[in-house]
Amino acid sequence: MTTRNYSYAALAIPLALAATVLLGVRRDVTYGAEPSGETSEMTIQVVIKNMGFHVMGYGREGNPTSIVVRNEDGVTHGFYSPLFKEVPVRLEGDGYQITGKDGPAFRVDPGKTMTLHFTKGSATAPLTMMSPLMRHVIWCDMHPDIKGEVFIIERRG
């Protein structure tokens, strides 16, 4: 049986080439930086169906967020959250805004869809100085039994 002595240099070259291929080294990417300084809009889908909110998706603090509200019920529904008192909201689509006793609320008629655009800034928990998971309640201001939650997740790890 013959034993061959391979030098470490002979192994280093193929390993370096394999690492380069696996890591996909690119000269046009700066790692750890935002590619263009823009952040993409996060989308939360809310379907109102069978007299309930069905929420899919989440937002991230500091990122533009859109909540797409689709009313599949046969009656007009309201869409309110204390979050809307904290941030400016831009409305698109078939909904309309009202001013209620608790602040701005939005309404959407049967079979219609509206989109609410906003950016929620970060919040710091007073004791931990960490950014918490922000859970925002939502409810129909016309039908108080219809409630739900939307989540805005912290950006930092």
Short mmCIF file of C-alpha atoms in Angstrom, two decimals:
data_model
loop_
_atom_site.label_atom_id
_atom_site.label_comp_id
_atom_site.label_asym_id
_atom_site.label_seq_id
_atom_site.Cartn_x
_atom_site.Cartn_y
_atom_site.Cartn_z
CA MET A 1 0.00 0.00 0.00
CA THR A 2 1.42 3.30 -1.05
CA THR A 3 0.88 6.42 1.04
CA ARG A 4 0.96 9.78 -0.65
CA ASN A 5 1.89 12.93 1.18
CA TYR A 6 -0.22 15.81 -0.09
CA SER A 7 0.94 19.22 0.92
CA TYR A 8 -1.52 21.67 2.44
CA ALA A 9 -0.86 24.09 -0.42
CA ALA A 10 -2.17 21.56 -2.92
CA LEU A 11 -5.44 21.35 -0.96
CA ALA A 12 -5.72 25.08 -0.29
CA ILE A 13 -6.14 26.09 -3.95
CA PRO A 14 -9.13 23.82 -4.71
CA LEU A 15 -10.72 24.72 -1.36
CA ALA A 16 -10.35 28.44 -2.08
CA LEU A 17 -11.89 28.00 -5.54
CA ALA A 18 -14.78 26.00 -4.11
CA ALA A 19 -15.41 28.64 -1.43
CA THR A 20 -15.43 31.38 -4.07
CA VAL A 21 -17.98 29.49 -6.16
CA LEU A 22 -20.17 28.59 -3.17
CA LEU A 23 -20.16 32.09 -1.70
CA GLY A 24 -20.82 33.71 -5.05
CA VAL A 25 -18.30 36.52 -4.73
CA ARG A 26 -19.47 39.55 -6.67
CA ARG A 27 -17.65 42.82 -7.13
CA ASP A 28 -20.82 44.93 -7.53
CA VAL A 29 -22.30 44.13 -4.09
CA THR A 30 -21.33 45.84 -0.86
CA TYR A 31 -22.19 43.47 1.96
CA GLY A 32 -23.78 44.90 5.08
CA ALA A 33 -25.21 47.94 3.27
CA GLU A 34 -28.60 48.69 1.80
CA PRO A 35 -28.34 48.15 -1.98
CA SER A 36 -29.92 51.42 -3.05
CA GLY A 37 -30.94 53.07 0.19
CA GLU A 38 -34.59 52.19 -0.52
CA THR A 39 -36.59 49.73 1.52
CA SER A 40 -39.34 47.72 -0.06
CA GLU A 41 -42.90 48.08 1.15
CA MET A 42 -44.17 45.30 3.41
CA THR A 43 -47.74 44.14 2.76
CA ILE A 44 -50.33 42.94 5.26
CA GLN A 45 -53.45 41.35 3.75
CA VAL A 46 -56.72 41.64 5.69
CA VAL A 47 -59.75 39.82 4.34
CA ILE A 48 -63.05 40.61 6.05
CA LYS A 49 -65.17 37.49 5.67
CA ASN A 50 -67.88 35.80 7.73
CA MET A 51 -67.90 38.78 10.10
CA GLY A 52 -64.20 38.37 11.00
CA PHE A 53 -60.74 39.74 10.15
CA HIS A 54 -58.39 37.23 8.52
CA VAL A 55 -54.87 38.72 8.65
CA MET A 56 -51.86 37.51 6.66
CA GLY A 57 -48.40 39.07 6.64
CA TYR A 58 -46.62 41.59 8.84
CA GLY A 59 -44.78 44.89 8.69
CA ARG A 60 -41.34 45.97 9.85
CA GLU A 61 -40.67 49.07 11.89
CA GLY A 62 -39.23 51.89 9.82
CA ASN A 63 -40.29 50.23 6.54
CA PRO A 64 -43.15 51.48 4.42
CA THR A 65 -46.11 49.19 5.07
CA SER A 66 -49.38 48.70 3.24
CA ILE A 67 -52.48 47.07 4.64
CA VAL A 68 -54.72 45.76 1.87
CA VAL A 69 -58.26 45.40 3.23
CA ARG A 70 -60.69 43.34 1.13
CA ASN A 71 -64.33 43.16 2.23
CA GLU A 72 -65.89 39.85 1.18
CA ASP A 73 -68.92 40.26 3.45
CA GLY A 74 -72.30 41.59 2.34
CA VAL A 75 -72.17 44.67 4.61
CA THR A 76 -69.95 47.74 4.96
CA HIS A 77 -67.18 47.33 7.54
CA GLY A 78 -65.01 49.76 9.45
CA PHE A 79 -61.28 49.38 10.02
CA TYR A 80 -59.80 51.16 13.03
CA SER A 81 -56.60 50.92 15.05
CA PRO A 82 -54.96 53.23 17.60
CA LEU A 83 -51.96 52.93 15.27
CA PHE A 84 -53.71 55.36 12.90
CA LYS A 85 -53.48 58.11 15.56
CA GLU A 86 -49.68 57.70 15.66
CA VAL A 87 -48.75 57.77 11.97
CA PRO A 88 -49.95 59.51 8.81
CA VAL A 89 -51.97 57.11 6.64
CA ARG A 90 -52.49 57.40 2.88
CA LEU A 91 -55.64 55.75 1.54
CA GLU A 92 -55.94 54.21 -1.94
CA GLY A 93 -58.73 52.25 -3.56
CA ASP A 94 -62.43 51.96 -2.84
CA GLY A 95 -62.47 52.81 0.87
CA TYR A 96 -63.10 56.11 2.59
CA GLN A 97 -61.93 57.77 5.79
CA ILE A 98 -64.13 58.97 8.63
CA THR A 99 -63.25 60.79 11.84
CA GLY A 100 -64.56 58.87 14.80
CA LYS A 101 -64.49 59.68 18.50
CA ASP A 102 -61.24 57.70 18.86
CA GLY A 103 -59.52 59.16 15.79
CA PRO A 104 -59.36 58.31 12.10
CA ALA A 105 -61.09 55.15 10.89
CA PHE A 106 -61.62 53.71 7.44
CA ARG A 107 -64.64 52.08 5.85
CA VAL A 108 -64.93 49.67 2.96
CA ASP A 109 -68.17 48.64 1.25
CA PRO A 110 -69.09 45.03 0.31
CA GLY A 111 -66.95 43.58 -2.47
CA LYS A 112 -64.52 46.53 -2.37
CA THR A 113 -60.81 46.78 -1.55
CA MET A 114 -58.80 49.60 -0.01
CA THR A 115 -55.10 49.96 0.72
CA LEU A 116 -53.67 51.91 3.66
CA HIS A 117 -50.03 53.04 3.34
CA PHE A 118 -47.94 54.17 6.34
CA THR A 119 -44.51 53.89 7.96
CA LYS A 120 -44.42 53.00 11.65
CA GLY A 121 -41.30 54.23 13.40
CA SER A 122 -39.52 52.23 16.07
CA ALA A 123 -40.55 52.15 19.70
CA THR A 124 -38.17 51.48 22.56
CA ALA A 125 -39.27 49.54 25.61
CA PRO A 126 -38.45 51.77 28.62
CA LEU A 127 -36.80 49.13 30.82
CA THR A 128 -34.90 47.07 28.28
CA MET A 129 -34.09 49.81 25.74
CA MET A 130 -34.82 47.18 23.10
CA SER A 131 -37.26 47.51 20.25
CA PRO A 132 -40.30 45.34 21.03
CA LEU A 133 -42.62 43.37 18.82
CA MET A 134 -45.35 45.86 18.10
CA ARG A 135 -48.78 44.30 18.19
CA HIS A 136 -51.57 46.60 17.08
CA VAL A 137 -55.21 45.77 17.63
CA ILE A 138 -57.67 46.39 14.82
CA TRP A 139 -61.43 46.34 14.95
CA CYS A 140 -64.52 47.22 13.01
CA ASP A 141 -65.94 50.44 14.44
CA MET A 142 -69.37 49.42 13.11
CA HIS A 143 -69.40 45.85 14.48
CA PRO A 144 -67.53 45.77 17.83
CA ASP A 145 -67.25 41.97 17.93
CA ILE A 146 -64.98 41.96 14.86
CA LYS A 147 -61.41 42.30 16.15
CA GLY A 148 -57.92 41.31 15.08
CA GLU A 149 -54.22 42.18 15.29
CA VAL A 150 -51.50 43.32 12.93
CA PHE A 151 -47.83 42.85 13.75
CA ILE A 152 -44.96 45.25 13.14
CA ILE A 153 -41.67 43.38 13.71
CA GLU A 154 -38.47 45.02 14.96
CA ARG A 155 -35.68 45.45 12.42
CA ARG A 156 -32.67 44.87 14.65
CA GLY A 157 -31.62 41.47 15.93
#
